[in-house]
Amino acid sequence: MTTWQPSDLQRERLAYRQSRARRSTLIAAASSVVLIGLLAFGIGSTPGWPRVRETFFNLDRGWEALPVVAEGIWLNIRVMIVCAVLIVILGLTLAILRTLQGPIFFPLRFLAAAYTDVFRGLPLLLVIFLLGFGVPALQLKGMPNQAVVLGGAALVLTYSSYVAEVFRAGIESIHPSQRAAARSLGLSYPQTMRFVVLPQAVRRVLPPLLNDFVSLQKDSGLIAVLGVVDAIRAAQLETAEDFNFTPYVVAGLLFVAMTIPLTRLTDWVARRQGWYGGGGGLV
Amino acid sequence: MKFPLALVAVLLAAVACAPEEAGTSPSPSAPSDCAKDKLALKTAGTFTIGTDKPAYEPWFSKDDPANGKGYESAVAYAVAKKLGFEPTDVKWLTVQFNTAFAPGPKKFDIDVNQVSISEQRRKAVDFSTGYYDVSQTVITTKGSKIAGAKSIADLADAKLGAQVGTTSYTAAKEVIKPKQDPAVYDTNDLAVQALKNKQIDGIVVDLPTGFYMTAAQLDDGQIVGQLPASGGAAEQFGFVLEKGSGLTSCVSQAVDALRTDGTLAKLQQEFLTGGGAPELK
């Protein structure tokens, strides 16, 4: 057993590839530096820039506002996590209902389709207002009165209709031969869905699902209209004190900082599960 | 070092369109400086006034700032008259509260929107002298748990609401110091809705709005009482002008003249419900 040594030709190939890679990196770095330099110079030399920097990018003010805005974003995070779980459950249920086969299930299919049509069409803000101010106005005993609960319910209703459509697209993208093969092995319809169709379908729609959750993360702030204080509302309150907009920028940075790790995580999970994008494998 | 730079930029911008020194404090200058043809206006011959839409009672009437009814509308026309403008020379402009103090050139000469004057806000905009002394009030509905409150301590357990970006919210947080954070609403109308729904126990608003709410918007509204000024200084509403505006001193002079000759008091009697409310200590 001698250890494998790459041939001279292979070494030459590797060296060539490395040199090309180094060259690409250098060019990319240089062009980035030039572009950023041009942008910075262009914006920095406008007459209004000092005023804009003072109003939007004031470090001291941002630092001062950070704890308040961070407390607000903690609400966004909690609302998003709880709603995301409920949305996945409800969305998947709706998608399965819509893909049931056979005439006997027509009413279920019809109801699920009607639900997605209505709640995808209604503006989210309207649903939040209707639930958040409408339900308490009924003065029902035992109904929740908290803004967070009612706002969260509105988010779940609206977003599960989006997510249901994403799941349905995934389910319908699985080739019929997969089902046929599963049924011919003696799996029942529920087993076919559970072991063959859904695992492939969910894997396929991870990226668009994540898209909806990033969007949910930002829309979770809309429940602020019911009186609760989220990151954006906290920034607004800070801004009202001295008319400086830096707290808004701080809130924006926090949102972006939350989104990026989530995206990377999903990409990694998808890759590990053998999702290569574009439906192709290693070519 | 940041501030001087910003000031220089503002000065340059001001010099470009206004042949006057841009002071941050209204400096008394000779009345001749405030002649109508010498004013640094956005549009020559027109006095452009901004306010938000909807414009609320009792500051405006029927959401139409141009009808001269409602306290702020009336004061704005009185100021315009002092500066030599006929009512026909006054143009009203819808200016969202937030855009009134965003950096950059403004479209309005003055903005009137129940904006409280504060030193912190002066960094971003100019204020005229105050045209109304504000006191903050707590309102509620009959039978609520704070309906019988006699002191600030009695409000500690209440869930209060206020409009976002207002000094009412600041007062709710800092003067009352309630155990639960106050709920924040985009508009006072939403706060009233939440009060009707019993989602909150009371609303903190300025006194005239409080009177209007309990009289016109709530079936069983009542005023709990007035709050002492936060920080000890009396709070005032002022006109908002662009930072370093050449008009600031002239508008301030006009407001001061209106106060001295009793016009402000007369308009307050006409448009704002008289009388006070019990003081909460």
mmCIF file of C-alpha atoms in Angstrom, chain B residues 105-223:
data_model
loop_
_atom_site.group_PDB
_atom_site.id
_atom_site.type_symbol
_atom_site.label_atom_id
_atom_site.label_comp_id
_atom_site.label_asym_id
_atom_site.label_seq_id
_atom_site.Cartn_x
_atom_site.Cartn_y
_atom_site.Cartn_z
ATOM 1 C CA PRO B 105 -34.937 71.502 2.529
ATOM 2 C CA LYS B 106 -38.541 71.876 3.621
ATOM 3 C CA LYS B 107 -41.501 72.737 1.442
ATOM 4 C CA PHE B 108 -43.237 74.781 4.163
ATOM 5 C CA ASP B 109 -42.457 78.131 5.716
ATOM 6 C CA ILE B 110 -43.913 77.084 9.061
ATOM 7 C CA ASP B 111 -45.414 73.819 10.310
ATOM 8 C CA VAL B 112 -48.135 73.748 12.943
ATOM 9 C CA ASN B 113 -48.929 70.350 14.426
ATOM 10 C CA GLN B 114 -49.125 70.518 18.233
ATOM 11 C CA VAL B 115 -45.365 70.117 18.408
ATOM 12 C CA SER B 116 -43.940 70.705 21.867
ATOM 13 C CA ILE B 117 -40.829 72.838 22.086
ATOM 14 C CA SER B 118 -37.816 71.100 23.609
ATOM 15 C CA GLU B 119 -34.119 71.879 23.704
ATOM 16 C CA GLN B 120 -33.268 68.419 22.342
ATOM 17 C CA ARG B 121 -35.501 68.960 19.323
ATOM 18 C CA ARG B 122 -33.918 72.352 18.664
ATOM 19 C CA LYS B 123 -30.853 70.505 17.361
ATOM 20 C CA ALA B 124 -32.892 69.449 14.328
ATOM 21 C CA VAL B 125 -35.370 72.296 13.738
ATOM 22 C CA ASP B 126 -36.125 75.892 14.670
ATOM 23 C CA PHE B 127 -39.068 76.712 16.897
ATOM 24 C CA SER B 128 -41.007 79.929 17.155
ATOM 25 C CA THR B 129 -41.939 81.066 20.635
ATOM 26 C CA GLY B 130 -44.828 79.112 22.112
ATOM 27 C CA TYR B 131 -48.387 79.880 21.114
ATOM 28 C CA TYR B 132 -50.040 77.583 23.668
ATOM 29 C CA ASP B 133 -49.145 76.440 27.182
ATOM 30 C CA VAL B 134 -49.809 72.731 27.355
ATOM 31 C CA SER B 135 -50.752 70.680 30.335
ATOM 32 C CA GLN B 136 -51.052 66.912 30.124
ATOM 33 C CA THR B 137 -54.251 65.248 31.301
ATOM 34 C CA VAL B 138 -55.395 61.718 32.083
ATOM 35 C CA ILE B 139 -58.825 60.766 30.762
ATOM 36 C CA THR B 140 -60.809 57.591 31.295
ATOM 37 C CA THR B 141 -64.344 56.201 31.153
ATOM 38 C CA LYS B 142 -66.805 56.163 34.038
ATOM 39 C CA GLY B 143 -66.497 53.081 36.187
ATOM 40 C CA SER B 144 -62.924 52.273 35.193
ATOM 41 C CA LYS B 145 -60.449 51.453 37.920
ATOM 42 C CA ILE B 146 -58.857 54.905 37.761
ATOM 43 C CA ALA B 147 -62.097 56.890 37.537
ATOM 44 C CA GLY B 148 -61.772 57.919 41.162
ATOM 45 C CA ALA B 149 -58.021 58.571 41.177
ATOM 46 C CA LYS B 150 -57.035 61.633 43.227
ATOM 47 C CA SER B 151 -53.236 61.478 42.979
ATOM 48 C CA ILE B 152 -50.512 60.232 40.678
ATOM 49 C CA ALA B 153 -49.902 57.315 43.036
ATOM 50 C CA ASP B 154 -53.453 56.109 42.337
ATOM 51 C CA LEU B 155 -52.502 55.635 38.669
ATOM 52 C CA ALA B 156 -49.519 53.364 39.293
ATOM 53 C CA ASP B 157 -51.388 50.123 38.554
ATOM 54 C CA ALA B 158 -53.232 51.424 35.493
ATOM 55 C CA LYS B 159 -52.574 50.405 31.911
ATOM 56 C CA LEU B 160 -52.339 53.772 30.164
ATOM 57 C CA GLY B 161 -52.187 54.657 26.479
ATOM 58 C CA ALA B 162 -50.768 57.605 24.545
ATOM 59 C CA GLN B 163 -50.018 58.682 21.007
ATOM 60 C CA VAL B 164 -46.589 57.869 19.625
ATOM 61 C CA GLY B 165 -44.040 60.669 19.436
ATOM 62 C CA THR B 166 -45.931 62.947 21.816
ATOM 63 C CA THR B 167 -44.899 64.523 25.075
ATOM 64 C CA SER B 168 -48.056 62.889 26.458
ATOM 65 C CA TYR B 169 -46.280 59.544 26.143
ATOM 66 C CA THR B 170 -43.217 60.964 27.888
ATOM 67 C CA ALA B 171 -45.434 62.257 30.686
ATOM 68 C CA ALA B 172 -47.187 58.885 30.957
ATOM 69 C CA LYS B 173 -43.831 57.174 31.374
ATOM 70 C CA GLU B 174 -41.869 59.683 33.419
ATOM 71 C CA VAL B 175 -44.375 61.615 35.517
ATOM 72 C CA ILE B 176 -46.782 58.789 36.372
ATOM 73 C CA LYS B 177 -44.153 55.999 36.284
ATOM 74 C CA PRO B 178 -46.791 53.232 35.965
ATOM 75 C CA LYS B 179 -45.869 49.617 36.703
ATOM 76 C CA GLN B 180 -46.888 48.515 33.180
ATOM 77 C CA ASP B 181 -45.396 50.217 30.159
ATOM 78 C CA PRO B 182 -47.908 52.531 28.490
ATOM 79 C CA ALA B 183 -49.462 51.307 25.233
ATOM 80 C CA VAL B 184 -48.428 53.412 22.240
ATOM 81 C CA TYR B 185 -50.836 54.203 19.407
ATOM 82 C CA ASP B 186 -50.315 55.801 16.018
ATOM 83 C CA THR B 187 -53.177 58.216 16.554
ATOM 84 C CA ASN B 188 -55.318 59.390 19.433
ATOM 85 C CA ASP B 189 -58.324 57.868 17.651
ATOM 86 C CA LEU B 190 -56.850 54.391 18.033
ATOM 87 C CA ALA B 191 -56.142 55.086 21.698
ATOM 88 C CA VAL B 192 -59.806 56.071 22.152
ATOM 89 C CA GLN B 193 -60.846 52.835 20.435
ATOM 90 C CA ALA B 194 -58.631 50.833 22.804
ATOM 91 C CA LEU B 195 -60.126 52.682 25.775
ATOM 92 C CA LYS B 196 -63.637 51.866 24.579
ATOM 93 C CA ASN B 197 -62.561 48.221 24.210
ATOM 94 C CA LYS B 198 -61.271 48.323 27.803
ATOM 95 C CA GLN B 199 -57.826 47.297 26.532
ATOM 96 C CA ILE B 200 -56.428 50.272 28.445
ATOM 97 C CA ASP B 201 -57.661 52.050 31.574
ATOM 98 C CA GLY B 202 -56.886 55.610 30.538
ATOM 99 C CA ILE B 203 -55.285 57.888 27.947
ATOM 100 C CA VAL B 204 -52.753 60.653 28.500
ATOM 101 C CA VAL B 205 -53.352 63.645 26.186
ATOM 102 C CA ASP B 206 -53.060 67.403 26.225
ATOM 103 C CA LEU B 207 -55.932 69.119 28.009
ATOM 104 C CA PRO B 208 -57.881 70.509 24.999
ATOM 105 C CA THR B 209 -57.772 67.157 23.201
ATOM 106 C CA GLY B 210 -58.811 65.490 26.454
ATOM 107 C CA PHE B 211 -61.841 67.774 26.706
ATOM 108 C CA TYR B 212 -62.698 67.052 23.084
ATOM 109 C CA MET B 213 -62.369 63.275 23.566
ATOM 110 C CA THR B 214 -64.528 63.125 26.669
ATOM 111 C CA ALA B 215 -67.143 65.400 25.108
ATOM 112 C CA ALA B 216 -67.340 64.128 21.542
ATOM 113 C CA GLN B 217 -65.627 60.758 21.188
ATOM 114 C CA LEU B 218 -66.520 58.877 24.359
ATOM 115 C CA ASP B 219 -70.042 58.186 25.587
ATOM 116 C CA ASP B 220 -69.078 58.048 29.237
ATOM 117 C CA GLY B 221 -65.702 59.774 29.212
ATOM 118 C CA GLN B 222 -64.369 61.691 32.156
ATOM 119 C CA ILE B 223 -61.254 63.669 32.952
#
